[in-house]
Amino acid sequence: MFAVLKTGGKQYKVQAGDVLRVEKLSAAAGDKVQFNDILMVGSTLGMPLVDGACVQAEVIDQIKADKVITYVKRRRKHSSQRTRGHRQQLTLLRVTDVLEKGADKTGVMAAVGARTAGAQKPATAAKPAKAEAAASVGTRPSNLLDAARDGQADDLKLISGVGPKLEELLHENGVYHFDQIAAWKKKEIEYMDDKLSFHGRIERDEWIKQAKELAKGKKD
């Protein structure tokens, strides 16, 4: 089983036994670390993270990447030129386990970047759904889907204010049909507005009213 993890601003597709290099972690050779920012496990796609999933790995060594040479020129100063070399510090890992559930119960040290304050911390998995809901604004809609019904999504771009990029973002968050949007109440609108950083767009552009009319027209 494979997983897609995020660390150091990059994403890696891994499975047990893989050896990979990531930006330097605060860990020593032989330590076991756990990555909790998991974007995908097998066929399960996170929104944006998969709750309770993790990837565990063993630190093989702290290494440096190949030297990268950069040149700095100064115009109108006798064409002086300075050569600089840089070797990125990396951590070499071997993936040991990919877990779909139970990340918060393993007790394995969380993988923390060397630049992050508080070098080593106990493993902290993604917040459980109930805790996440409590911390979020509004209420998560109960009608979000993993995929469009019958594999055919409505053309959400028919809603004024929704372009191709917003439609893609809605799909990524489980919204494929007009009747889903039409059914949202105030708290659910607040949740989606905050979740997708729409800054009041849903109410400002009257998405609910438009979606109801489009859903009704589709039935007719």
mmCIF file of C-alpha atoms in Angstrom:
data_model
loop_
_atom_site.group_PDB
_atom_site.id
_atom_site.type_symbol
_atom_site.label_atom_id
_atom_site.label_comp_id
_atom_site.label_asym_id
_atom_site.label_seq_id
_atom_site.Cartn_x
_atom_site.Cartn_y
_atom_site.Cartn_z
ATOM 1 C CA MET A 1 0.000 0.000 0.000
ATOM 2 C CA PHE A 2 1.321 3.435 -0.909
ATOM 3 C CA ALA A 3 0.833 6.842 0.660
ATOM 4 C CA VAL A 4 1.509 10.461 -0.303
ATOM 5 C CA LEU A 5 3.112 12.415 2.540
ATOM 6 C CA LYS A 6 4.033 16.074 2.885
ATOM 7 C CA THR A 7 7.207 17.317 4.549
ATOM 8 C CA GLY A 8 9.514 20.282 4.009
ATOM 9 C CA GLY A 9 7.054 21.831 1.564
ATOM 10 C CA LYS A 10 7.296 18.824 -0.774
ATOM 11 C CA GLN A 11 5.179 15.755 -1.449
ATOM 12 C CA TYR A 12 6.477 12.185 -1.681
ATOM 13 C CA LYS A 13 4.744 9.006 -2.867
ATOM 14 C CA VAL A 14 6.096 6.156 -0.722
ATOM 15 C CA GLN A 15 5.516 2.581 0.366
ATOM 16 C CA ALA A 16 7.174 0.287 2.920
ATOM 17 C CA GLY A 17 10.823 -0.353 2.047
ATOM 18 C CA ASP A 18 11.360 2.846 0.055
ATOM 19 C CA VAL A 19 14.478 4.908 0.742
ATOM 20 C CA LEU A 20 14.077 8.652 0.286
ATOM 21 C CA ARG A 21 15.809 11.931 1.025
ATOM 22 C CA VAL A 22 13.872 14.752 2.673
ATOM 23 C CA GLU A 23 14.788 18.162 4.033
ATOM 24 C CA LYS A 24 16.726 17.788 7.264
ATOM 25 C CA LEU A 25 14.752 16.475 10.242
ATOM 26 C CA SER A 26 15.569 16.891 13.893
ATOM 27 C CA ALA A 27 16.490 13.231 14.480
ATOM 28 C CA ALA A 28 19.589 11.042 14.759
ATOM 29 C CA ALA A 29 20.578 7.952 12.777
ATOM 30 C CA GLY A 30 18.620 4.953 14.053
ATOM 31 C CA ASP A 31 15.661 7.016 15.308
ATOM 32 C CA LYS A 32 12.153 6.095 14.216
ATOM 33 C CA VAL A 33 9.990 9.012 13.095
ATOM 34 C CA GLN A 34 6.390 9.400 12.018
ATOM 35 C CA PHE A 35 4.920 11.640 9.308
ATOM 36 C CA ASN A 36 1.350 12.704 10.101
ATOM 37 C CA ASP A 37 0.636 15.021 7.153
ATOM 38 C CA ILE A 38 -0.724 12.337 4.831
ATOM 39 C CA LEU A 39 -2.509 13.525 1.691
ATOM 40 C CA MET A 40 -3.472 10.083 0.383
ATOM 41 C CA VAL A 41 -3.385 6.425 1.481
ATOM 42 C CA GLY A 42 -4.170 3.823 -1.168
ATOM 43 C CA SER A 43 -7.458 4.950 -2.708
ATOM 44 C CA THR A 44 -8.353 7.211 0.241
ATOM 45 C CA LEU A 45 -7.882 10.889 -0.584
ATOM 46 C CA GLY A 46 -7.606 13.421 2.247
ATOM 47 C CA MET A 47 -9.498 16.703 2.459
ATOM 48 C CA PRO A 48 -6.775 17.864 2.694
ATOM 49 C CA LEU A 49 -5.320 15.233 5.112
ATOM 50 C CA VAL A 50 -6.350 11.649 5.837
ATOM 51 C CA ASP A 51 -7.500 11.509 9.478
ATOM 52 C CA GLY A 52 -5.486 9.083 11.606
ATOM 53 C CA ALA A 53 -3.110 8.026 8.820
ATOM 54 C CA CYS A 54 0.663 8.129 9.117
ATOM 55 C CA VAL A 55 3.912 6.951 7.558
ATOM 56 C CA GLN A 56 6.682 5.646 9.808
ATOM 57 C CA ALA A 57 10.337 5.600 8.811
ATOM 58 C CA GLU A 58 13.769 4.890 10.235
ATOM 59 C CA VAL A 59 16.493 7.526 9.956
ATOM 60 C CA ILE A 60 19.491 6.072 8.129
ATOM 61 C CA ASP A 61 21.772 9.111 8.171
ATOM 62 C CA GLN A 62 22.040 12.887 7.997
ATOM 63 C CA ILE A 63 23.589 13.781 4.632
ATOM 64 C CA LYS A 64 24.221 16.670 2.257
ATOM 65 C CA ALA A 65 23.021 16.959 -1.321
ATOM 66 C CA ASP A 66 25.370 17.521 -4.250
ATOM 67 C CA LYS A 67 26.908 20.969 -4.388
ATOM 68 C CA VAL A 68 24.963 23.549 -6.343
ATOM 69 C CA ILE A 69 27.008 26.375 -7.834
ATOM 70 C CA THR A 70 25.484 29.844 -8.176
ATOM 71 C CA TYR A 71 27.044 32.938 -9.743
ATOM 72 C CA VAL A 72 26.481 36.527 -8.636
ATOM 73 C CA LYS A 73 27.415 39.254 -11.105
ATOM 74 C CA ARG A 74 27.624 42.970 -10.411
ATOM 75 C CA ARG A 75 26.999 45.312 -13.280
ATOM 76 C CA ARG A 76 29.108 48.447 -13.734
ATOM 77 C CA LYS A 77 31.579 47.382 -11.046
ATOM 78 C CA HIS A 78 34.448 46.129 -13.165
ATOM 79 C CA SER A 79 32.361 43.039 -14.033
ATOM 80 C CA SER A 80 33.233 41.399 -10.728
ATOM 81 C CA GLN A 81 31.825 37.925 -10.273
ATOM 82 C CA ARG A 82 31.445 35.783 -7.155
ATOM 83 C CA THR A 83 30.945 32.030 -7.138
ATOM 84 C CA ARG A 84 28.977 30.498 -4.312
ATOM 85 C CA GLY A 85 28.530 26.824 -3.528
ATOM 86 C CA HIS A 86 25.675 25.354 -1.524
ATOM 87 C CA ARG A 87 24.955 21.829 -0.260
ATOM 88 C CA GLN A 88 21.437 21.275 1.049
ATOM 89 C CA GLN A 89 21.251 19.361 4.332
ATOM 90 C CA LEU A 90 19.045 16.276 4.001
ATOM 91 C CA THR A 91 17.869 13.295 6.032
ATOM 92 C CA LEU A 92 18.087 9.824 4.495
ATOM 93 C CA LEU A 93 15.133 7.611 5.514
ATOM 94 C CA ARG A 94 13.835 4.106 5.013
ATOM 95 C CA VAL A 95 10.032 3.785 5.127
ATOM 96 C CA THR A 96 8.981 0.999 7.512
ATOM 97 C CA ASP A 97 5.178 1.232 7.768
ATOM 98 C CA VAL A 98 2.168 2.902 6.159
ATOM 99 C CA LEU A 99 -0.805 3.056 8.541
ATOM 100 C CA GLU A 100 -4.340 4.036 7.566
ATOM 101 C CA LYS A 101 -5.505 4.459 11.184
ATOM 102 C CA GLY A 102 -4.231 4.885 14.726
ATOM 103 C CA ALA A 103 -1.480 7.443 14.184
ATOM 104 C CA ASP A 104 -2.211 9.063 17.545
ATOM 105 C CA LYS A 105 -1.702 5.779 19.428
ATOM 106 C CA THR A 106 1.685 4.657 18.097
ATOM 107 C CA GLY A 107 3.835 6.742 20.457
ATOM 108 C CA VAL A 108 6.415 7.259 17.696
ATOM 109 C CA MET A 109 8.171 10.634 17.576
ATOM 110 C CA ALA A 110 6.711 13.011 14.992
ATOM 111 C CA ALA A 111 9.004 13.979 12.121
ATOM 112 C CA VAL A 112 9.945 17.615 12.778
ATOM 113 C CA GLY A 113 12.065 19.825 10.531
ATOM 114 C CA ALA A 114 15.433 20.863 11.939
ATOM 115 C CA ARG A 115 14.441 24.527 11.628
ATOM 116 C CA THR A 116 11.230 24.084 13.595
ATOM 117 C CA ALA A 117 11.242 25.246 17.193
ATOM 118 C CA GLY A 118 10.896 22.506 19.800
ATOM 119 C CA ALA A 119 13.031 19.932 18.031
ATOM 120 C CA GLN A 120 11.546 16.638 19.193
ATOM 121 C CA LYS A 121 7.898 16.253 20.169
ATOM 122 C CA PRO A 122 5.637 13.267 20.834
ATOM 123 C CA ALA A 123 3.767 11.987 17.799
ATOM 124 C CA THR A 124 0.683 14.080 17.087
ATOM 125 C CA ALA A 125 -1.661 12.809 14.433
ATOM 126 C CA ALA A 126 -4.165 14.842 12.478
ATOM 127 C CA LYS A 127 -7.026 15.936 14.728
ATOM 128 C CA PRO A 128 -9.950 13.511 14.980
ATOM 129 C CA ALA A 129 -13.009 14.546 13.009
ATOM 130 C CA LYS A 130 -14.962 15.684 16.111
ATOM 131 C CA ALA A 131 -12.095 17.839 17.400
ATOM 132 C CA GLU A 132 -11.538 19.306 13.958
ATOM 133 C CA ALA A 133 -15.212 20.155 13.612
ATOM 134 C CA ALA A 134 -15.164 21.906 16.970
ATOM 135 C CA ALA A 135 -12.177 24.006 15.947
ATOM 136 C CA SER A 136 -13.640 24.914 12.560
ATOM 137 C CA VAL A 137 -16.075 27.716 11.808
ATOM 138 C CA GLY A 138 -19.647 26.538 11.263
ATOM 139 C CA THR A 139 -20.700 22.940 10.624
ATOM 140 C CA ARG A 140 -19.305 20.577 8.008
ATOM 141 C CA PRO A 141 -22.042 19.719 5.458
ATOM 142 C CA SER A 142 -23.248 16.132 5.791
ATOM 143 C CA ASN A 143 -23.926 15.804 2.052
ATOM 144 C CA LEU A 144 -20.331 15.943 0.786
ATOM 145 C CA LEU A 145 -19.461 13.091 -1.583
ATOM 146 C CA ASP A 146 -16.382 11.044 -2.448
ATOM 147 C CA ALA A 147 -17.337 11.163 -6.142
ATOM 148 C CA ALA A 148 -20.069 12.457 -8.440
ATOM 149 C CA ARG A 149 -23.259 10.412 -8.593
ATOM 150 C CA ASP A 150 -23.213 7.987 -11.530
ATOM 151 C CA GLY A 151 -19.849 9.492 -12.417
ATOM 152 C CA GLN A 152 -21.524 12.609 -13.844
ATOM 153 C CA ALA A 153 -21.025 15.899 -11.995
ATOM 154 C CA ASP A 154 -23.234 18.942 -12.594
ATOM 155 C CA ASP A 155 -21.672 21.888 -14.399
ATOM 156 C CA LEU A 156 -21.055 24.046 -11.321
ATOM 157 C CA LYS A 157 -19.687 26.805 -13.562
ATOM 158 C CA LEU A 158 -23.313 27.674 -14.316
ATOM 159 C CA ILE A 159 -23.397 29.286 -10.878
ATOM 160 C CA SER A 160 -22.401 32.931 -11.190
ATOM 161 C CA GLY A 161 -18.979 33.468 -9.640
ATOM 162 C CA VAL A 162 -17.789 29.870 -10.148
ATOM 163 C CA GLY A 163 -15.044 29.406 -12.722
ATOM 164 C CA PRO A 164 -12.983 26.323 -13.660
ATOM 165 C CA LYS A 165 -10.610 26.721 -10.710
ATOM 166 C CA LEU A 166 -13.390 27.133 -8.138
ATOM 167 C CA GLU A 167 -15.250 24.184 -9.655
ATOM 168 C CA GLU A 168 -12.119 22.043 -9.292
ATOM 169 C CA LEU A 169 -11.718 23.199 -5.681
ATOM 170 C CA LEU A 170 -15.338 22.294 -4.929
ATOM 171 C CA HIS A 171 -14.833 18.839 -6.445
ATOM 172 C CA GLU A 172 -11.735 18.332 -4.300
ATOM 173 C CA ASN A 173 -13.897 19.047 -1.244
ATOM 174 C CA GLY A 174 -16.765 16.724 -2.137
ATOM 175 C CA VAL A 175 -19.145 19.112 -3.925
ATOM 176 C CA TYR A 176 -20.338 17.894 -7.341
ATOM 177 C CA HIS A 177 -24.052 18.729 -7.632
ATOM 178 C CA PHE A 178 -26.395 21.723 -7.460
ATOM 179 C CA ASP A 179 -28.667 20.052 -4.886
ATOM 180 C CA GLN A 180 -25.721 19.691 -2.479
ATOM 181 C CA ILE A 181 -25.159 23.459 -2.465
ATOM 182 C CA ALA A 182 -28.905 24.184 -2.428
ATOM 183 C CA ALA A 183 -29.279 22.199 0.812
ATOM 184 C CA TRP A 184 -26.637 24.125 2.798
ATOM 185 C CA LYS A 185 -27.844 26.034 5.860
ATOM 186 C CA LYS A 186 -26.182 29.050 7.480
ATOM 187 C CA LYS A 187 -23.695 27.074 9.602
ATOM 188 C CA GLU A 188 -22.749 24.891 6.622
ATOM 189 C CA ILE A 189 -22.245 27.976 4.468
ATOM 190 C CA GLU A 190 -19.956 29.411 7.157
ATOM 191 C CA TYR A 191 -17.959 26.170 7.231
ATOM 192 C CA MET A 192 -17.438 25.993 3.459
ATOM 193 C CA ASP A 193 -16.699 29.719 3.271
ATOM 194 C CA ASP A 194 -13.969 29.306 5.900
ATOM 195 C CA LYS A 195 -12.719 25.947 4.594
ATOM 196 C CA LEU A 196 -12.263 27.197 1.018
ATOM 197 C CA SER A 197 -11.305 30.800 1.913
ATOM 198 C CA PHE A 198 -14.195 32.231 -0.118
ATOM 199 C CA HIS A 199 -14.467 35.362 2.081
ATOM 200 C CA GLY A 200 -18.274 35.539 1.933
ATOM 201 C CA ARG A 201 -18.536 34.677 -1.772
ATOM 202 C CA ILE A 202 -21.252 32.036 -1.246
ATOM 203 C CA GLU A 203 -23.756 34.493 0.261
ATOM 204 C CA ARG A 204 -22.543 37.490 -1.724
ATOM 205 C CA ASP A 205 -23.138 35.740 -5.059
ATOM 206 C CA GLU A 206 -26.305 33.984 -3.808
ATOM 207 C CA TRP A 207 -25.049 30.494 -4.561
ATOM 208 C CA ILE A 208 -27.872 28.828 -2.621
ATOM 209 C CA LYS A 209 -30.591 30.609 -4.609
ATOM 210 C CA GLN A 210 -28.830 29.910 -7.907
ATOM 211 C CA ALA A 211 -28.223 26.271 -7.012
ATOM 212 C CA LYS A 212 -31.889 25.739 -6.098
ATOM 213 C CA GLU A 213 -33.018 27.147 -9.458
ATOM 214 C CA LEU A 214 -30.468 25.086 -11.374
ATOM 215 C CA ALA A 215 -31.361 21.914 -9.457
ATOM 216 C CA LYS A 216 -35.064 22.519 -10.127
ATOM 217 C CA GLY A 217 -34.399 23.158 -13.813
ATOM 218 C CA LYS A 218 -32.421 19.936 -14.006
ATOM 219 C CA LYS A 219 -35.383 17.945 -12.629
ATOM 220 C CA ASP A 220 -37.817 19.647 -15.005
#
